[in-house]
Structure formats: structure tokens, C-alpha cells
C-alpha positions as CSV (number, residue, x, y, z in Angstrom):
1,M,115.5,242.2,10.0
2,T,115.2,245.6,7.7
3,Q,117.6,248.2,8.5
4,A,114.6,250.1,10.7
5,L,114.1,247.6,12.8
6,S,117.8,246.8,13.0
7,K,118.3,250.1,14.2
8,D,115.3,249.8,16.5
9,A,117.0,247.0,17.9
10,D,120.5,248.5,18.6
11,W,118.8,251.5,19.8
12,L,117.2,249.5,22.7
13,Y,120.0,247.5,23.5
14,R,121.9,250.7,23.6
15,R,119.4,252.0,26.4
16,L,117.8,249.4,28.2
17,G,120.3,246.5,27.5
18,W,118.2,243.7,25.7
19,K,118.9,242.5,22.8
20,I,115.6,241.8,21.2
21,R,114.8,238.7,19.4
22,D,111.3,239.8,17.9
23,G,111.9,242.8,16.3
24,A,108.3,243.4,14.6
25,L,107.5,243.4,18.4
26,L,109.3,246.4,19.0
27,E,108.2,247.9,15.7
28,V,104.7,247.7,17.6
29,A,105.7,248.9,20.3
30,L,107.3,252.3,18.3
31,T,104.2,252.7,16.5
32,H,101.6,255.3,18.0
33,R,97.4,254.5,17.0
34,S,97.7,257.6,15.0
35,A,99.9,256.2,12.3
36,A,98.6,253.2,9.9
37,G,98.5,249.2,10.9
38,T,98.8,248.0,14.8
39,H,99.9,250.4,17.5
40,N,101.1,250.3,21.0
41,E,97.8,250.5,23.0
42,R,97.7,246.3,23.8
43,L,101.4,246.8,24.6
44,E,100.8,249.7,26.6
45,F,98.9,248.0,28.7
46,L,100.8,245.0,29.4
47,G,103.8,247.0,30.3
48,D,101.9,249.4,33.3
49,A,101.0,246.3,34.3
50,V,104.7,244.8,34.6
51,L,106.2,248.3,35.5
52,S,103.2,248.0,38.2
53,F,104.5,245.1,39.9
54,L,108.0,245.3,39.7
55,V,107.9,248.3,41.4
56,A,105.6,247.3,44.1
57,E,108.4,244.1,44.5
58,W,111.1,246.4,44.5
59,L,109.4,248.9,47.4
60,Y,108.1,245.8,49.3
61,R,111.7,244.8,49.7
62,S,113.3,248.0,50.2
63,F,111.0,249.2,52.9
64,P,110.5,246.3,55.1
65,Q,108.7,248.7,57.5
66,A,106.2,250.4,55.5
67,D,103.0,249.9,55.3
68,E,100.5,249.5,52.5
69,G,99.1,252.8,52.6
70,D,103.8,253.6,52.6
71,L,103.8,251.5,49.5
72,T,100.9,252.6,47.6
73,R,101.8,256.2,47.9
74,F,105.7,255.1,47.3
75,R,104.8,253.4,44.1
76,A,102.6,256.4,43.1
77,S,105.9,258.7,43.1
78,L,107.4,256.3,41.2
79,V,104.6,255.2,38.6
80,N,103.2,258.2,37.3
81,G,103.2,260.2,34.0
82,E,105.6,262.8,34.7
83,T,108.5,259.8,35.6
84,L,107.8,257.8,32.6
85,A,107.9,261.0,30.8
86,D,111.1,261.9,32.1
87,I,112.0,258.1,31.0
88,G,110.3,258.9,27.8
89,E,112.8,261.8,27.2
90,Y,115.8,260.3,28.3
91,L,115.7,257.3,26.1
92,A,114.7,259.6,23.4
93,L,111.6,258.1,22.5
94,G,110.3,260.7,20.8
95,E,113.2,260.4,18.0
96,R,112.2,256.4,17.0
97,L,108.1,256.4,17.4
98,R,105.8,256.2,14.6
99,L,103.2,258.8,14.7
100,G,100.5,260.2,11.9
101,S,100.7,263.1,9.8
102,G,98.4,264.6,12.3
103,E,100.5,263.9,15.4
104,L,103.6,264.8,13.8
105,R,102.3,268.4,12.8
106,S,101.1,269.0,16.5
107,G,104.6,268.0,17.6
108,G,103.2,264.8,18.9
109,F,107.1,263.2,19.2
110,R,107.4,265.1,22.1
111,R,104.4,265.4,24.0
112,R,104.8,263.7,27.8
113,S,102.1,261.9,27.7
114,I,102.9,259.8,24.4
115,L,106.4,259.5,25.6
116,A,105.0,258.2,29.0
117,D,102.2,255.6,27.1
118,A,105.8,254.3,24.6
119,F,107.9,253.5,27.6
120,E,105.1,251.4,28.7
121,A,104.6,249.7,25.4
122,V,108.9,249.2,25.3
123,L,109.0,247.6,28.6
124,G,105.7,245.4,27.3
125,A,107.8,244.3,24.1
126,V,110.9,243.4,26.5
127,Y,108.5,241.7,28.7
128,M,107.1,239.6,25.9
129,D,110.6,239.1,24.8
130,G,112.3,238.1,27.4
131,G,110.4,237.5,30.6
132,I,110.2,239.3,33.5
133,E,113.6,239.3,34.7
134,A,114.5,241.3,31.5
135,A,111.9,244.1,32.1
136,R,113.5,243.9,35.3
137,A,117.0,244.7,34.4
138,A,115.7,247.7,31.9
139,I,113.7,248.7,34.7
140,E,115.5,249.2,37.7
141,P,118.7,250.9,36.5
142,L,116.0,254.3,35.1
143,L,115.1,253.8,38.6
144,A,117.4,253.0,40.4
145,Q,118.0,256.9,41.7
146,R,114.8,258.0,42.2
147,L,114.3,255.1,44.5
148,Q,117.9,256.2,46.4
149,E,115.8,259.7,46.7
150,L,113.0,257.8,48.1
151,E,114.8,256.5,51.4
152,Q,116.6,259.1,52.0
153,H,113.8,261.1,51.9
154,P,110.1,259.5,51.7
155,V,107.3,260.9,50.2
156,T,104.6,262.5,52.6
157,K,101.1,262.1,51.4
158,D,99.6,264.3,49.3
159,P,97.3,267.3,50.3
160,K,94.2,266.1,48.9
161,T,95.0,263.1,51.3
162,Q,95.7,264.9,54.3
163,L,93.0,267.5,53.7
164,Q,90.3,264.5,53.6
165,E,92.1,262.4,56.4
166,Y,91.7,265.9,58.6
167,L,88.4,266.1,57.8
168,Q,87.6,262.9,58.3
169,G,88.9,262.6,61.7
170,K,86.6,265.4,62.9
171,G,83.7,264.0,61.3
172,L,82.9,266.6,59.0
173,P,81.8,266.2,55.4
174,L,84.5,265.6,52.6
175,P,85.2,268.8,50.2
176,V,83.7,268.7,47.1
177,Y,86.4,269.5,43.6
178,T,84.6,271.1,40.9
179,V,85.9,271.7,37.2
180,D,85.3,275.4,36.6
181,V,87.5,276.5,33.7
182,I,88.8,274.4,30.9
183,S,91.3,276.2,28.2
184,G,93.9,275.4,25.9
185,E,94.5,272.8,22.7
186,A,93.0,269.4,23.4
187,H,96.0,268.1,23.9
188,E,97.5,270.6,26.1
189,Q,94.4,271.3,28.2
190,F,94.7,273.6,31.3
191,F,92.3,273.2,34.7
192,T,90.8,275.7,37.0
193,V,89.1,273.5,39.4
194,S,87.7,274.8,43.5
195,C,88.0,273.1,46.1
196,T,84.6,274.1,48.9
197,L,84.9,272.4,52.5
198,G,81.5,270.2,53.2
199,T,80.6,273.3,55.8
200,G,80.6,275.9,53.1
201,D,83.3,277.6,55.3
202,H,86.2,277.9,52.9
203,V,86.6,277.5,49.2
204,C,89.8,278.1,47.5
205,E,90.6,277.6,43.6
206,G,93.7,275.6,42.1
207,T,95.3,275.9,38.5
208,G,97.4,273.0,36.8
209,S,98.2,271.2,33.6
210,S,95.3,268.7,35.1
211,R,92.5,268.0,36.1
212,R,94.2,266.6,39.5
213,R,97.4,268.9,39.4
214,A,94.7,271.5,39.9
215,E,92.9,269.7,42.8
216,Q,95.8,269.0,44.5
217,V,97.1,272.9,44.6
218,A,93.2,273.9,45.8
219,A,93.2,271.3,48.5
220,S,96.9,272.5,49.5
221,K,95.7,276.4,49.9
222,L,93.0,274.9,52.0
223,L,95.1,273.3,53.7
224,K,97.5,276.4,54.9
225,I,94.0,278.2,55.9
226,L,93.3,275.5,58.2
227,T,97.2,275.8,59.2
228,D,97.0,279.3,59.8
229,K,93.6,279.5,61.7
230,G,95.5,276.8,63.9
231,E,92.1,274.1,62.9
232,L,95.1,271.7,61.5
């Protein structure tokens, strides 16, 4: 094993507790598609599926009274881009990633989407190298505190879901979300979205670093209007 691969293996053991046997597999997991050679997108795909399964199983055992909708919402709160990027930062993945020159110049080693994807790729490598139990042992300590917080403060439905269920309950048309403005560079865009009730009574605008976030902000504003008017 080369010195670089040996350092990566040592890092993986210190951070995730897994002593990898196939160092080349870890090298692929830490290689972004902007770099030359085989990159980590296939392992990212696999790691995403492994993570989703392990979290689903964990929640199933932890919340025996929760229904399918609750479990889906809980999983979304644990397995999302923000959480995975936080984990990527905690693991100092940016220091180990192999990036192309363009990504290096633009600060790709700090980009949260790249860190989130790289973490999934590393988890995919751990799974391929050691199986599901190795992946489970790696992920559970990273999410343990978040799961504990979830047990103490269960996640409520997000604003878009609340608004949709309210309108469906009233037999009203669903809201329409429209992207009005997209600004910023390709790697750091900012979205402005309007949310219009199907009845045309209200229009609210939301902004955020992703289309989904902007839609949630707009839906939240509409919910507040309905609440203030005593309609909700």
C-alpha cells in the first residue's frame, strides 16, 4: 500500500473505526469526478442505499409506535444533505478528497454537497470492504446524538406537507410553486420561489439556497396567513 493510501486507511480507522483491507477501494471513494481516473459516484450510489436502509432499520426499532409516515419523516430529518455535509466536515473529508484543478481553485474541498456525496461514497466503500455490520458500526456513532434528539423532540411535518394536507382536507386545489429567480454561481445558487394557492387568494414568496428550501419558506408564510385568519 502506498504512503498516501496508508494515511487514508489510518484516517478511516481513527474516524470510523474500520481498518480497511482494500485500500484502492478507499482511494476511489475519496476521488471526485473532477479528478482524473475512476471516481466515487458508483460508491456514492451504493452508500446512499446502505445509509437509507440502516437508518430505516434503526428508526423501526427505536420508534415501535410510529407509522410509515412518521418513520419516513424521521428518516428525512436524519438522512439529508445538511446532515451528511455536517458529517463530512466532522470527518475532515475535505482534507482527503482528490479533486480536479478546477474544483480545487473554486474551493470544492469545502463545498457541502461534495462533502455529503463523499461521505456516502466512503460508507459504500466500508460496506463493500466489510459488509453491513461494518457499515452499521461506522454510521451509528455519527447519528446517535441526532437520534437521541429525535426521540426527545419528534420532527413535525414540514410546511409544504402541512399546507398540502390542509388543502386536501378542505377539498381545495393544491398550491402551485413557481421559481421566479435563480441567482449566484452554478455551485452556489440562490432561489426565489412563489407559492400560490389554487384558489388564487394568496401568493407568498420564499428564498433559499435550494429550490426545496425556498418552497418550504413560501409554504410557511402561507400557513401563517391561514393561521392568522383563523382558517387553519
